Amino acid sequence: MSDTPISLASLMTPSKTVTLDFPGYAGMTVDLCYLAREELMKLRKKCVTTKFDKKTRQPEEILDEDRFLTEYCKGVIKNWSNLKYRYLEELLLVDITELDPDDELPFTQENAELLMKNSTDFDSWVTETVSELENFTGDK
């Protein structure tokens, strides 16, 4: 061991991506990226505008929620596999009558955003999973 003290800053990493099983859906996995607090703050800052409130005569921060969701999805959802069309029927209201239920919905940024916006279960799982550091440490 060297006598030189190790800086915590040199050990920190801004993000880490892991592949996790989506609960209740056989074979479905989602690649999620843990973002350090600083990265999340940067992401939020991109989506905030400051407006002057005439009543209070104070600047007021306004979060563009749609833009935040777009940036958040880009930041944390990196891919998925085995998201079968039949699974979608349990996650949100869809019409898959013209499709093979065992075919898979391809991962695209747009598909990820739509799933986050329209499926409470998917949104909750992603948000909870990404906020739990232990999902990204050690071997899972």
Coordinates of C-alpha atoms in Angstrom, one line a residue:
M1 CA 0.0 0.0 0.0
S2 CA 1.2 3.4 -0.9
D3 CA 1.3 6.2 1.8
T4 CA -0.4 8.6 -0.7
P5 CA -4.0 9.2 0.4
I6 CA -6.5 8.2 -2.2
S7 CA -9.0 10.8 -3.2
L8 CA -12.6 9.8 -3.2
A9 CA -13.1 11.9 -6.3
S10 CA -10.7 9.6 -8.2
L11 CA -12.9 6.6 -7.2
M12 CA -16.3 8.0 -8.1
T13 CA -18.0 7.3 -11.4
P14 CA -20.9 9.4 -12.9
S15 CA -22.9 6.4 -14.1
K16 CA -23.1 2.6 -14.4
T17 CA -25.4 0.5 -16.6
V18 CA -26.6 -3.0 -15.5
T19 CA -29.1 -5.4 -17.1
L20 CA -31.9 -6.3 -14.7
D21 CA -34.9 -8.7 -15.0
F22 CA -38.2 -6.9 -15.2
P23 CA -40.3 -8.6 -12.5
G24 CA -43.2 -10.8 -13.5
Y25 CA -42.3 -11.1 -17.2
A26 CA -40.3 -14.2 -18.1
G27 CA -37.0 -13.4 -19.9
M28 CA -37.7 -9.6 -20.1
T29 CA -34.6 -7.6 -19.2
V30 CA -34.0 -3.8 -19.1
D31 CA -30.6 -2.1 -19.3
L32 CA -30.8 0.7 -16.7
C33 CA -28.2 3.3 -16.0
Y34 CA -27.6 4.6 -12.5
L35 CA -26.9 8.3 -12.6
A36 CA -25.0 9.9 -9.7
R37 CA -26.8 12.8 -8.0
E38 CA -24.6 15.3 -9.8
E39 CA -25.7 13.8 -13.2
L40 CA -29.3 13.9 -12.2
M41 CA -29.0 17.6 -11.1
K42 CA -27.4 18.4 -14.5
L43 CA -30.3 16.6 -16.3
R44 CA -32.9 18.5 -14.2
K45 CA -31.2 21.8 -14.8
K46 CA -31.4 21.3 -18.6
C47 CA -35.2 21.1 -18.1
V48 CA -35.8 24.1 -15.8
T49 CA -36.5 27.7 -16.9
T50 CA -36.6 30.7 -14.6
K51 CA -39.5 33.1 -15.0
F52 CA -40.2 36.2 -13.0
D53 CA -43.4 36.0 -10.9
K54 CA -45.0 39.5 -11.0
K55 CA -47.1 38.8 -7.9
T56 CA -44.2 37.8 -5.6
R57 CA -41.6 39.7 -7.5
Q58 CA -39.3 36.7 -7.3
P59 CA -37.7 34.5 -9.9
E60 CA -39.6 31.2 -10.1
E61 CA -38.2 27.9 -11.5
I62 CA -40.5 26.0 -13.8
L63 CA -39.7 22.4 -14.7
D64 CA -40.6 21.3 -18.2
E65 CA -42.0 17.8 -17.3
D66 CA -42.2 16.5 -20.8
R67 CA -38.6 17.5 -21.5
F68 CA -37.5 16.1 -18.2
L69 CA -39.1 12.7 -19.0
T70 CA -37.4 12.7 -22.4
E71 CA -34.0 13.5 -20.9
Y72 CA -34.5 11.1 -18.0
C73 CA -35.4 8.2 -20.3
K74 CA -32.4 8.9 -22.5
G75 CA -30.2 9.0 -19.3
V76 CA -31.5 5.8 -17.5
I77 CA -33.1 3.4 -20.0
K78 CA -30.5 2.1 -22.4
N79 CA -32.1 -1.0 -23.9
W80 CA -34.5 -3.8 -23.3
S81 CA -34.9 -7.4 -24.6
N82 CA -37.8 -9.8 -24.7
L83 CA -40.5 -7.2 -24.3
K84 CA -43.2 -9.3 -25.9
Y85 CA -46.3 -7.7 -27.3
R86 CA -48.4 -9.8 -24.9
Y87 CA -46.6 -8.2 -22.0
L88 CA -47.6 -4.8 -23.3
E89 CA -51.3 -5.7 -22.7
E90 CA -50.6 -6.0 -19.0
L91 CA -48.6 -2.7 -18.8
L92 CA -50.9 -0.4 -20.8
L93 CA -53.9 -0.2 -23.1
V94 CA -52.8 -1.5 -26.5
D95 CA -54.4 -3.3 -29.5
I96 CA -52.1 -6.1 -30.7
T97 CA -54.7 -8.1 -32.6
E98 CA -52.7 -7.7 -35.9
L99 CA -49.5 -8.9 -34.2
D100 CA -48.0 -12.1 -33.0
P101 CA -48.2 -11.8 -29.2
D102 CA -44.8 -13.5 -28.8
D103 CA -43.0 -11.1 -31.1
E104 CA -41.0 -8.3 -29.4
L105 CA -41.4 -4.6 -29.3
P106 CA -38.0 -3.2 -30.4
F107 CA -36.2 -0.8 -28.1
T108 CA -36.2 2.8 -29.3
Q109 CA -36.0 6.0 -27.3
E110 CA -39.5 6.9 -28.4
N111 CA -40.9 3.5 -27.3
A112 CA -39.1 3.9 -23.9
E113 CA -40.6 7.3 -23.4
L114 CA -44.1 6.2 -24.4
L115 CA -43.9 3.2 -22.0
M116 CA -42.7 5.5 -19.2
K117 CA -45.5 8.0 -19.9
N118 CA -48.3 5.5 -20.2
S119 CA -47.4 2.6 -17.9
T120 CA -47.5 3.4 -14.2
D121 CA -46.0 -0.1 -13.4
F122 CA -43.0 0.4 -15.7
D123 CA -42.4 4.0 -14.6
S124 CA -42.6 3.1 -10.9
W125 CA -40.2 0.1 -11.4
V126 CA -37.7 2.1 -13.4
T127 CA -37.7 5.0 -11.0
E128 CA -37.5 2.8 -7.9
T129 CA -34.8 0.6 -9.4
V130 CA -32.6 3.5 -10.6
S131 CA -32.8 5.2 -7.2
E132 CA -31.5 2.1 -5.3
L133 CA -27.7 2.2 -5.4
E134 CA -27.4 -1.5 -4.4
N135 CA -28.9 -2.5 -7.8
F136 CA -25.7 -1.2 -9.4
T137 CA -23.1 -2.3 -6.9
G138 CA -21.5 -5.7 -6.8
D139 CA -22.6 -8.7 -8.9
K140 CA -26.3 -8.8 -9.5

